[in-house]
Coordinates of N, CA, C and O in Angstrom, one line a residue:
N142 N 133.6 107.9 88.9 CA 132.3 107.4 88.4 C 131.6 108.6 87.8 O 131.9 109.7 88.0
I143 N 130.5 108.2 87.0 CA 129.8 109.2 86.3 C 129.1 110.2 87.2 O 129.1 111.4 86.9
S144 N 128.6 109.8 88.3 CA 127.9 110.7 89.3 C 128.9 111.8 89.7 O 128.5 113.0 89.8
N145 N 130.1 111.4 90.0 CA 131.1 112.4 90.5 C 131.5 113.4 89.4 O 131.7 114.6 89.6
M146 N 131.6 112.8 88.2 CA 132.0 113.7 87.0 C 130.9 114.7 86.8 O 131.2 115.9 86.5
V147 N 129.6 114.3 86.8 CA 128.5 115.2 86.6 C 128.5 116.3 87.7 O 128.4 117.5 87.5
F148 N 128.7 115.8 88.9 CA 128.7 116.7 90.1 C 129.7 117.8 90.0 O 129.5 119.0 90.2
E149 N 130.9 117.4 89.5 CA 132.0 118.3 89.4 C 131.7 119.4 88.3 O 132.1 120.5 88.5
K150 N 131.1 119.0 87.2 CA 130.8 120.0 86.1 C 129.6 120.9 86.4 O 129.4 121.9 85.8
L151 N 128.7 120.5 87.3 CA 127.5 121.2 87.5 C 127.7 122.4 88.4 O 128.5 122.4 89.3
D152 N 127.0 123.5 88.0 CA 127.1 124.8 88.7 C 126.7 124.6 90.2 O 125.7 123.8 90.4
D153 N 127.3 125.3 91.1 CA 127.0 125.1 92.5 C 125.6 125.4 92.9 O 125.0 124.7 93.8
K154 N 124.9 126.3 92.2 CA 123.5 126.6 92.5 C 122.6 125.4 92.2 O 121.7 125.1 92.9
Y155 N 123.0 124.7 91.2 CA 122.2 123.5 90.8 C 122.5 122.3 91.8 O 121.6 121.5 92.1
K156 N 123.8 122.2 92.2 CA 124.1 121.2 93.2 C 123.3 121.4 94.4 O 122.8 120.4 95.0
A157 N 123.1 122.6 94.9 CA 122.4 122.9 96.1 C 120.9 122.5 96.0 O 120.3 122.0 96.9
I158 N 120.4 122.7 94.8 CA 119.0 122.3 94.5 C 118.8 120.8 94.5 O 117.9 120.3 95.1
L159 N 119.7 120.1 93.8 CA 119.5 118.7 93.6 C 120.1 117.8 94.7 O 119.6 116.7 94.9
K160 N 121.0 118.3 95.5 CA 121.7 117.5 96.5 C 120.7 116.7 97.4 O 120.9 115.6 97.7
P161 N 119.6 117.4 97.9 CA 118.7 116.6 98.8 C 117.9 115.5 98.1 O 117.3 114.7 98.8
H162 N 117.9 115.6 96.8 CA 117.0 114.6 96.0 C 117.8 113.5 95.4 O 117.2 112.5 95.0
L163 N 119.1 113.5 95.4 CA 119.9 112.5 94.8 C 120.8 111.8 95.8 O 121.8 112.4 96.3
Y164 N 120.5 110.6 96.1 CA 121.2 109.8 97.1 C 122.7 109.8 97.0 O 123.4 110.1 98.0
P165 N 123.3 109.6 95.8 CA 124.8 109.6 95.7 C 125.4 111.0 96.1 O 126.6 111.1 96.4
W166 N 124.6 112.0 96.0 CA 125.2 113.4 96.3 C 124.9 113.9 97.7 O 125.4 115.0 98.0
D167 N 124.2 113.2 98.5 CA 123.8 113.7 99.8 C 124.9 114.0 100.7 O 124.8 114.8 101.6
S168 N 126.1 113.3 100.5 CA 127.2 113.6 101.4 C 128.3 114.5 100.8 O 129.3 114.8 101.4
K169 N 128.0 115.0 99.5 CA 129.0 115.8 98.9 C 129.0 117.2 99.4 O 127.9 117.7 99.8
E170 N 130.1 117.9 99.3 CA 130.2 119.2 99.8 C 129.9 120.2 98.6 O 130.3 119.9 97.5
I171 N 129.3 121.3 99.0 CA 129.0 122.3 98.0 C 129.9 123.5 98.4 O 130.1 123.8 99.5
T172 N 130.5 124.2 97.3 CA 131.3 125.3 97.5 C 130.7 126.4 98.5 O 129.5 126.6 98.3
E173 N 131.5 126.9 99.3 CA 131.0 128.0 100.2 C 130.3 129.1 99.5 O 130.7 129.4 98.4
G174 N 129.3 129.6 100.0 CA 128.5 130.7 99.4 C 127.2 130.2 98.8 O 126.3 131.0 98.6
E175 N 127.1 128.9 98.5 CA 125.9 128.4 98.0 C 125.2 127.6 99.1 O 125.5 126.5 99.5
E176 N 124.3 128.3 99.8 CA 123.6 127.7 100.9 C 122.5 126.8 100.5 O 121.8 127.1 99.5
E177 N 122.4 125.7 101.2 CA 121.3 124.8 100.8 C 120.0 125.4 101.4 O 119.9 125.7 102.6
K178 N 119.0 125.4 100.5 CA 117.7 125.9 101.0 C 116.8 124.6 101.2 O 117.1 123.6 100.6
K179 N 115.8 124.7 102.1 CA 115.0 123.6 102.4 C 114.1 123.2 101.2 O 113.9 122.0 100.9
E180 N 113.5 124.2 100.5 CA 112.6 123.9 99.4 C 112.9 124.8 98.3 O 113.2 126.0 98.4
Y181 N 112.8 124.2 97.1 CA 112.9 125.0 95.9 C 111.6 124.7 95.1 O 111.0 123.7 95.2
D182 N 111.2 125.7 94.3 CA 110.0 125.5 93.5 C 110.3 124.5 92.3 O 111.5 124.2 92.0
N183 N 109.3 124.0 91.7 CA 109.4 123.0 90.6 C 110.2 123.6 89.5 O 110.9 122.8 88.8
V184 N 110.1 124.8 89.2 CA 110.9 125.4 88.0 C 112.4 125.3 88.3 O 113.2 124.9 87.4
A185 N 112.8 125.6 89.5 CA 114.2 125.5 89.9 C 114.7 124.1 89.8 O 115.8 123.8 89.3
V186 N 113.9 123.2 90.3 CA 114.3 121.7 90.2 C 114.4 121.3 88.8 O 115.4 120.6 88.4
F187 N 113.4 121.7 87.9 CA 113.4 121.3 86.5 C 114.7 121.9 85.8 O 115.3 121.2 85.1
E188 N 115.0 123.2 86.1 CA 116.2 123.8 85.5 C 117.4 123.1 85.9 O 118.3 122.8 85.1
A189 N 117.5 122.7 87.2 CA 118.7 121.9 87.7 C 118.8 120.6 87.0 O 119.9 120.1 86.6
L190 N 117.7 119.9 86.9 CA 117.7 118.6 86.2 C 118.1 118.7 84.7 O 118.8 117.9 84.2
T191 N 117.6 119.8 84.1 CA 117.9 120.0 82.7 C 119.4 120.2 82.5 O 120.0 119.6 81.6
Q192 N 120.0 121.0 83.4 CA 121.4 121.2 83.3 C 122.2 119.9 83.5 O 123.2 119.7 82.8
T193 N 121.7 119.1 84.4 CA 122.4 117.8 84.7 C 122.3 116.9 83.5 O 123.3 116.3 83.1
L194 N 121.1 116.9 82.8 CA 121.0 116.0 81.6 C 121.9 116.6 80.5 O 122.4 115.8 79.7
Y195 N 122.0 117.9 80.3 CA 122.9 118.4 79.3 C 124.3 118.0 79.5 O 125.0 117.6 78.6
I196 N 124.7 118.0 80.8 CA 126.1 117.5 81.1 C 126.3 116.1 80.8 O 127.3 115.7 80.2
I197 N 125.3 115.3 81.1 CA 125.3 113.8 80.8 C 125.4 113.6 79.3 O 126.3 112.8 78.8
C198 N 124.7 114.4 78.5 CA 124.7 114.2 77.1 C 126.1 114.7 76.5 O 126.6 114.0 75.6
E199 N 126.6 115.7 77.0 CA 127.9 116.2 76.6 C 129.1 115.2 76.9 O 130.1 115.2 76.2
M200 N 128.9 114.4 77.9 CA 130.0 113.5 78.4 C 130.2 112.3 77.4 O 131.3 111.7 77.4
G201 N 129.2 112.0 76.6 CA 129.4 110.9 75.7 C 128.3 109.9 75.8 O 127.3 110.1 76.4
N202 N 128.5 108.7 75.3 CA 127.5 107.6 75.3 C 127.1 107.3 76.7 O 128.0 107.2 77.6
G203 N 125.9 107.0 76.9 CA 125.4 106.6 78.2 C 123.9 106.2 78.1 O 123.3 106.1 77.1
A204 N 123.4 105.9 79.3 CA 122.0 105.5 79.4 C 121.3 106.2 80.6 O 121.9 106.5 81.6
I205 N 120.0 106.4 80.4 CA 119.2 107.0 81.4 C 118.0 106.0 81.7 O 117.4 105.6 80.7
L206 N 117.9 105.6 82.9 CA 116.8 104.7 83.3 C 115.5 105.5 83.7 O 115.6 106.4 84.6
L207 N 114.4 105.3 83.0 CA 113.1 105.9 83.3 C 112.3 104.7 84.0 O 111.6 104.0 83.3
D208 N 112.5 104.6 85.3 CA 111.8 103.6 86.0 C 110.3 104.0 86.3 O 110.0 105.1 86.5
D209 N 109.5 103.0 86.2 CA 108.0 103.2 86.4 C 107.6 104.3 85.4 O 106.9 105.3 85.7
A210 N 107.9 104.1 84.1 CA 107.6 105.1 83.1 C 106.2 105.4 82.9 O 105.8 106.5 82.5
E211 N 105.3 104.6 83.4 CA 103.9 104.8 83.3 C 103.4 106.0 84.1 O 102.4 106.6 84.0
R212 N 104.3 106.4 85.0 CA 104.0 107.6 86.0 C 104.6 108.9 85.5 O 104.4 109.9 86.1
I213 N 105.3 108.9 84.3 CA 105.9 110.1 83.8 C 104.9 110.9 83.0 O 104.2 110.4 82.2
D214 N 104.8 112.2 83.3 CA 103.9 113.1 82.6 C 104.4 113.4 81.2 O 105.5 113.3 80.8
S215 N 103.4 113.8 80.3 CA 103.7 114.1 78.9 C 104.8 115.2 78.7 O 105.7 115.0 77.9
P216 N 104.8 116.3 79.4 CA 105.8 117.3 79.2 C 107.2 116.7 79.5 O 108.2 117.0 78.8
S217 N 107.3 115.9 80.6 CA 108.6 115.3 80.9 C 109.1 114.4 79.8 O 110.3 114.3 79.4
L218 N 108.2 113.6 79.2 CA 108.5 112.7 78.1 C 108.9 113.5 76.9 O 109.9 113.1 76.2
Q219 N 108.3 114.6 76.6 CA 108.7 115.5 75.5 C 110.1 116.0 75.7 O 110.8 116.1 74.8
F220 N 110.4 116.3 76.9 CA 111.7 116.8 77.2 C 112.8 115.7 76.9 O 113.8 116.0 76.3
F221 N 112.5 114.5 77.4 CA 113.4 113.4 77.1 C 113.5 113.2 75.6 O 114.6 112.9 75.1
D222 N 112.4 113.3 75.0 CA 112.4 113.1 73.5 C 113.3 114.1 72.8 O 114.0 113.8 71.9
S223 N 113.3 115.4 73.3 CA 114.2 116.4 72.7 C 115.7 116.0 72.8 O 116.5 116.4 72.0
L224 N 116.0 115.2 73.8 CA 117.4 114.8 74.0 C 117.8 113.6 73.1 O 118.9 113.4 72.8
F225 N 116.7 112.9 72.6 CA 117.0 111.7 71.9 C 117.8 111.8 70.7 O 118.7 111.1 70.5
N226 N 117.5 112.8 69.8 CA 118.2 112.9 68.6 C 119.1 114.1 68.6 O 119.4 114.7 67.5
Q227 N 119.7 114.4 69.7 CA 120.6 115.5 69.8 C 121.8 115.2 68.9 O 122.2 114.1 68.8
K228 N 122.4 116.3 68.4 CA 123.5 116.1 67.4 C 124.9 116.2 68.2 O 125.9 115.7 67.7
E229 N 124.9 116.9 69.3 CA 126.2 117.1 70.0 C 126.3 116.1 71.1 O 125.4 115.6 71.6
G230 N 127.6 115.8 71.4 CA 127.8 114.9 72.5 C 127.6 113.4 72.0 O 127.6 113.1 70.8
G231 N 127.5 112.6 73.0 CA 127.4 111.1 72.7 C 125.9 110.7 72.5 O 125.0 111.5 72.5
K232 N 125.8 109.5 72.3 CA 124.4 108.9 72.1 C 123.9 108.5 73.5 O 124.6 107.9 74.3
I233 N 122.7 108.9 73.8 CA 122.0 108.6 75.0 C 121.0 107.6 74.7 O 120.1 107.7 73.9
F234 N 121.0 106.5 75.5 CA 120.0 105.4 75.4 C 119.0 105.6 76.6 O 119.5 105.8 77.7
F235 N 117.8 105.4 76.3 CA 116.8 105.5 77.3 C 116.3 104.0 77.6 O 115.9 103.3 76.7
I236 N 116.3 103.7 78.8 CA 115.9 102.4 79.3 C 114.7 102.6 80.2 O 114.8 103.4 81.2
S237 N 113.5 102.1 79.8 CA 112.4 102.4 80.6 C 111.8 101.1 81.1 O 111.9 100.1 80.5
S238 N 111.2 101.2 82.3 CA 110.5 100.1 82.8 C 109.0 100.4 83.2 O 108.8 101.6 83.5
I239 N 108.2 99.5 82.9 CA 106.8 99.6 83.3 C 106.5 98.5 84.3 O 106.7 97.3 83.9
N240 N 106.1 98.8 85.5 CA 105.9 97.8 86.5 C 104.4 97.5 86.6 O 103.7 98.1 87.5
Q241 N 103.9 96.6 85.8 CA 102.5 96.2 85.9 C 102.4 94.7 85.7 O 103.1 94.1 84.9
S242 N 101.5 94.1 86.5 CA 101.3 92.7 86.4 C 100.5 92.3 85.2 O 100.7 91.2 84.7
D243 N 99.7 93.2 84.6 CA 99.0 92.9 83.4 C 99.8 93.3 82.2 O 100.0 94.5 81.9
L244 N 100.4 92.4 81.5 CA 101.3 92.6 80.4 C 100.6 93.5 79.3 O 101.2 94.4 78.8
S245 N 99.4 93.2 78.9 CA 98.7 93.9 77.8 C 98.5 95.4 78.2 O 98.7 96.3 77.4
A246 N 98.2 95.6 79.5 CA 98.0 97.0 80.0 C 99.4 97.7 80.0 O 99.4 98.9 79.6
G247 N 100.4 97.0 80.3 CA 101.8 97.6 80.3 C 102.2 98.0 78.9 O 102.7 99.1 78.6
E248 N 101.9 97.1 77.9 CA 102.2 97.4 76.5 C 101.4 98.6 76.0 O 101.9 99.5 75.3
E249 N 100.1 98.7 76.4 CA 99.3 99.9 76.1 C 99.9 101.2 76.6 O 99.9 102.2 76.0
N250 N 100.3 101.1 77.9 CA 100.9 102.2 78.5 C 102.2 102.7 77.7 O 102.4 103.8 77.5
M251 N 103.0 101.7 77.3 CA 104.2 102.0 76.6 C 103.9 102.7 75.3 O 104.5 103.7 74.9
L252 N 102.9 102.2 74.6 CA 102.5 102.8 73.3 C 102.0 104.3 73.6 O 102.3 105.2 72.8
G253 N 101.3 104.5 74.6 CA 100.8 105.8 75.0 C 102.0 106.7 75.3 O 102.0 107.9 74.9
L254 N 103.0 106.2 76.0 CA 104.2 107.0 76.3 C 104.9 107.4 75.0 O 105.3 108.5 74.8
L255 N 105.0 106.4 74.1 CA 105.7 106.7 72.8 C 105.0 107.7 72.0 O 105.6 108.5 71.2
S256 N 103.7 107.8 72.1 CA 102.9 108.8 71.3 C 103.3 110.3 71.8 O 103.2 111.2 71.0
S257 N 103.8 110.4 73.0 CA 104.3 111.7 73.5 C 105.7 112.0 73.1 O 106.2 113.1 73.3
M258 N 106.4 111.0 72.5 CA 107.8 111.1 72.2 C 108.0 110.9 70.7 O 108.4 109.8 70.3
R259 N 107.8 112.0 69.9 CA 107.8 111.9 68.5 C 109.2 111.4 67.9 O 109.2 110.5 67.1
E260 N 110.3 112.0 68.4 CA 111.6 111.6 67.9 C 111.9 110.2 68.2 O 112.5 109.4 67.3
V261 N 111.6 109.7 69.4 CA 111.8 108.3 69.7 C 110.9 107.4 68.9 O 111.4 106.4 68.3
S262 N 109.7 107.8 68.7 CA 108.8 106.9 67.9 C 109.2 106.8 66.5 O 109.1 105.7 65.9
V263 N 109.8 107.8 65.9 CA 110.1 107.8 64.5 C 111.4 107.1 64.3 O 111.6 106.3 63.3
S264 N 112.4 107.3 65.1 CA 113.8 106.8 64.8 C 114.4 105.8 65.8 O 115.5 105.4 65.6
A265 N 113.7 105.4 66.8 CA 114.3 104.6 67.8 C 114.2 103.1 67.5 O 113.3 102.7 66.8
E266 N 115.2 102.4 68.0 CA 115.1 100.9 67.9 C 114.5 100.5 69.3 O 115.1 100.8 70.3
I267 N 113.4 100.0 69.3 CA 112.7 99.6 70.5 C 112.7 98.1 70.7 O 112.4 97.4 69.8
K268 N 113.2 97.7 71.9 CA 113.3 96.3 72.2 C 112.5 96.1 73.5 O 112.6 96.9 74.4
K269 N 111.8 95.0 73.5 CA 111.0 94.6 74.7 C 111.6 93.4 75.4 O 111.9 92.4 74.7
F270 N 111.7 93.5 76.7 CA 112.2 92.4 77.5 C 111.2 92.2 78.6 O 110.7 93.2 79.3
I271 N 110.8 91.0 78.8 CA 109.9 90.7 79.9 C 110.8 90.1 81.0 O 111.4 89.0 80.9
L272 N 110.8 90.7 82.2 CA 111.7 90.3 83.3 C 110.8 89.6 84.3 O 109.9 90.3 84.8
E273 N 111.2 88.5 84.7 CA 110.5 87.7 85.8 C 111.1 88.2 87.1 O 112.3 88.6 87.1
P274 N 110.4 88.1 88.2 CA 110.9 88.5 89.5 C 112.1 87.5 89.8 O 112.2 86.4 89.4
L275 N 113.1 88.1 90.5 CA 114.3 87.3 90.9 C 113.9 86.3 92.0 O 112.9 86.5 92.7
K276 N 114.6 85.2 91.9 CA 114.4 84.1 92.9 C 115.4 84.2 94.0 O 116.3 85.0 93.9
D277 N 115.4 83.3 95.0 CA 116.3 83.3 96.1 C 117.8 83.4 95.7 O 118.5 84.2 96.2
D278 N 118.2 82.5 94.8 CA 119.6 82.4 94.4 C 120.0 83.7 93.6 O 121.1 84.2 93.7
D279 N 119.0 84.2 92.8 CA 119.3 85.5 92.1 C 119.5 86.6 93.0 O 120.5 87.4 92.8
V280 N 118.7 86.7 94.1 CA 118.8 87.8 95.1 C 120.2 87.7 95.8 O 120.9 88.6 96.0
R281 N 120.5 86.4 96.1 CA 121.8 86.2 96.8 C 123.0 86.6 96.0 O 123.9 87.3 96.4
Q282 N 122.9 86.3 94.7 CA 124.0 86.7 93.7 C 124.0 88.2 93.5 O 125.1 88.8 93.5
L283 N 122.9 88.8 93.4 CA 122.8 90.3 93.3 C 123.5 91.0 94.5 O 124.2 91.9 94.3
V284 N 123.1 90.5 95.7 CA 123.7 91.1 96.9 C 125.2 90.9 96.9 O 125.9 91.8 97.2
R285 N 125.7 89.7 96.5 CA 127.1 89.5 96.5 C 127.8 90.4 95.5 O 128.9 91.0 95.8
N286 N 127.2 90.7 94.3 CA 127.7 91.6 93.3 C 127.8 93.0 93.9 O 128.8 93.7 93.6
I287 N 126.8 93.4 94.6 CA 126.7 94.8 95.1 C 127.7 95.0 96.2 O 128.4 96.0 96.3
F288 N 127.9 94.0 97.1 CA 128.7 94.1 98.3 C 130.0 93.3 98.2 O 130.5 92.8 99.2
D289 N 130.6 93.3 97.0 CA 131.9 92.7 96.8 C 132.0 91.3 97.5 O 133.0 91.0 98.2
G290 N 131.1 90.4 97.2 CA 131.1 89.0 97.6 C 130.5 88.8 99.0 O 130.4 87.6 99.4
K291 N 130.2 89.8 99.7 CA 129.6 89.6 101.1 C 128.1 89.2 100.9 O 127.5 89.6 99.9
S292 N 127.5 88.6 101.9 CA 126.1 88.2 101.8 C 125.4 88.7 103.0 O 125.9 89.1 104.0
L293 N 124.1 88.6 102.9 CA 123.2 89.0 104.0 C 122.8 87.8 104.8 O 122.8 86.6 104.3
P294 N 122.4 87.9 106.1 CA 121.8 86.8 106.8 C 120.6 86.3 106.1 O 119.9 87.0 105.5
P295 N 120.4 84.9 106.2 CA 119.2 84.3 105.5 C 117.9 85.0 105.8 O 117.1 85.2 104.8
E296 N 117.6 85.4 107.0 CA 116.3 86.0 107.3 C 116.2 87.4 106.7 O 115.1 87.8 106.3
T297 N 117.3 88.1 106.5 CA 117.3 89.4 105.8 C 117.1 89.2 104.3 O 116.3 89.9 103.7
E298 N 117.7 88.2 103.7 CA 117.5 87.8 102.3 C 116.0 87.5 102.1 O 115.5 88.0 101.1
K299 N 115.5 86.7 102.9 CA 114.1 86.3 102.8 C 113.1 87.6 102.9 O 112.2 87.7 102.0
A300 N 113.4 88.5 103.8 CA 112.6 89.7 104.0 C 112.8 90.6 102.8 O 111.8 91.2 102.3
L301 N 114.0 90.7 102.3 CA 114.3 91.5 101.1 C 113.5 91.0 99.9 O 112.9 91.8 99.2
L302 N 113.5 89.7 99.7 CA 112.7 89.1 98.6 C 111.2 89.3 98.7 O 110.6 89.7 97.8
E303 N 110.7 89.1 99.9 CA 109.3 89.3 100.2 C 108.9 90.7 100.0 O 107.8 91.0 99.4
N304 N 109.6 91.7 100.5 CA 109.3 93.1 100.5 C 109.4 93.7 99.1 O 108.8 94.8 98.8
T305 N 110.3 93.2 98.3 CA 110.5 93.8 96.9 C 109.8 93.0 95.8 O 109.8 93.4 94.7
G306 N 109.2 91.9 96.2 CA 108.6 91.0 95.1 C 109.6 90.5 94.1 O 109.2 90.1 93.0
G307 N 110.9 90.5 94.4 CA 111.9 90.1 93.5 C 112.3 91.1 92.4 O 113.0 90.7 91.5
N308 N 111.7 92.3 92.5 CA 112.1 93.3 91.5 C 113.5 93.8 91.8 O 113.8 94.4 92.8
P309 N 114.4 93.6 90.8 CA 115.8 94.0 91.0 C 116.0 95.5 91.4 O 116.8 95.8 92.2
L310 N 115.2 96.3 90.7 CA 115.4 97.8 91.0 C 114.9 98.1 92.4 O 115.6 98.9 93.1
F311 N 113.9 97.4 92.9 CA 113.4 97.6 94.3 C 114.5 97.1 95.2 O 114.7 97.7 96.3
I312 N 115.1 96.0 94.9 CA 116.1 95.4 95.8 C 117.3 96.4 95.9 O 117.7 96.7 97.0
V313 N 117.8 96.9 94.8 CA 118.9 97.9 94.8 C 118.5 99.1 95.6 O 119.3 99.6 96.4
E314 N 117.3 99.6 95.4 CA 116.8 100.8 96.1 C 116.8 100.5 97.6 O 117.2 101.3 98.5
T315 N 116.3 99.3 98.0 CA 116.2 98.9 99.4 C 117.6 98.8 100.0 O 117.8 99.3 101.1
L316 N 118.5 98.3 99.3 CA 119.9 98.1 99.8 C 120.6 99.4 99.9 O 121.6 99.6 100.7
S317 N 120.2 100.4 99.1 CA 120.9 101.7 99.1 C 120.5 102.4 100.4 O 121.1 103.3 100.8

């Protein structure tokens, strides 16, 4: 899987920095000599994330999900923007979500985000999808897809739907 391929290519010092922050990597082993520290400063985390994104770009076509994009600061958006029209490697698609109940406010936020991303604004194909919350049957099917056909007890399904508001990303995060 992509996560494993990125982890294999990443320098051990960056693995140690990112390991506590990335769920799929929390059980992976780091080569001896690179001790995990409890806290790293923001510059070290940013450098590690940058190296990770460069590896993803070099690997070929792919997508990066920017969930709750309205919370991303302008410098981070400018960084993603710099990756948008890169010439080496594959094409990277950015999928962003804005989680707001007021659709017009969400659209305003998206326009504000795009103003920080010049390359994306100039040359991107932007598509808008309005996703409704999942219903009972949708949640049941999503759970089956994630767990190879297995299902949750009905009371757990109900609690999952109530606690996530039917948001598929929240459901996946909760199940993780």
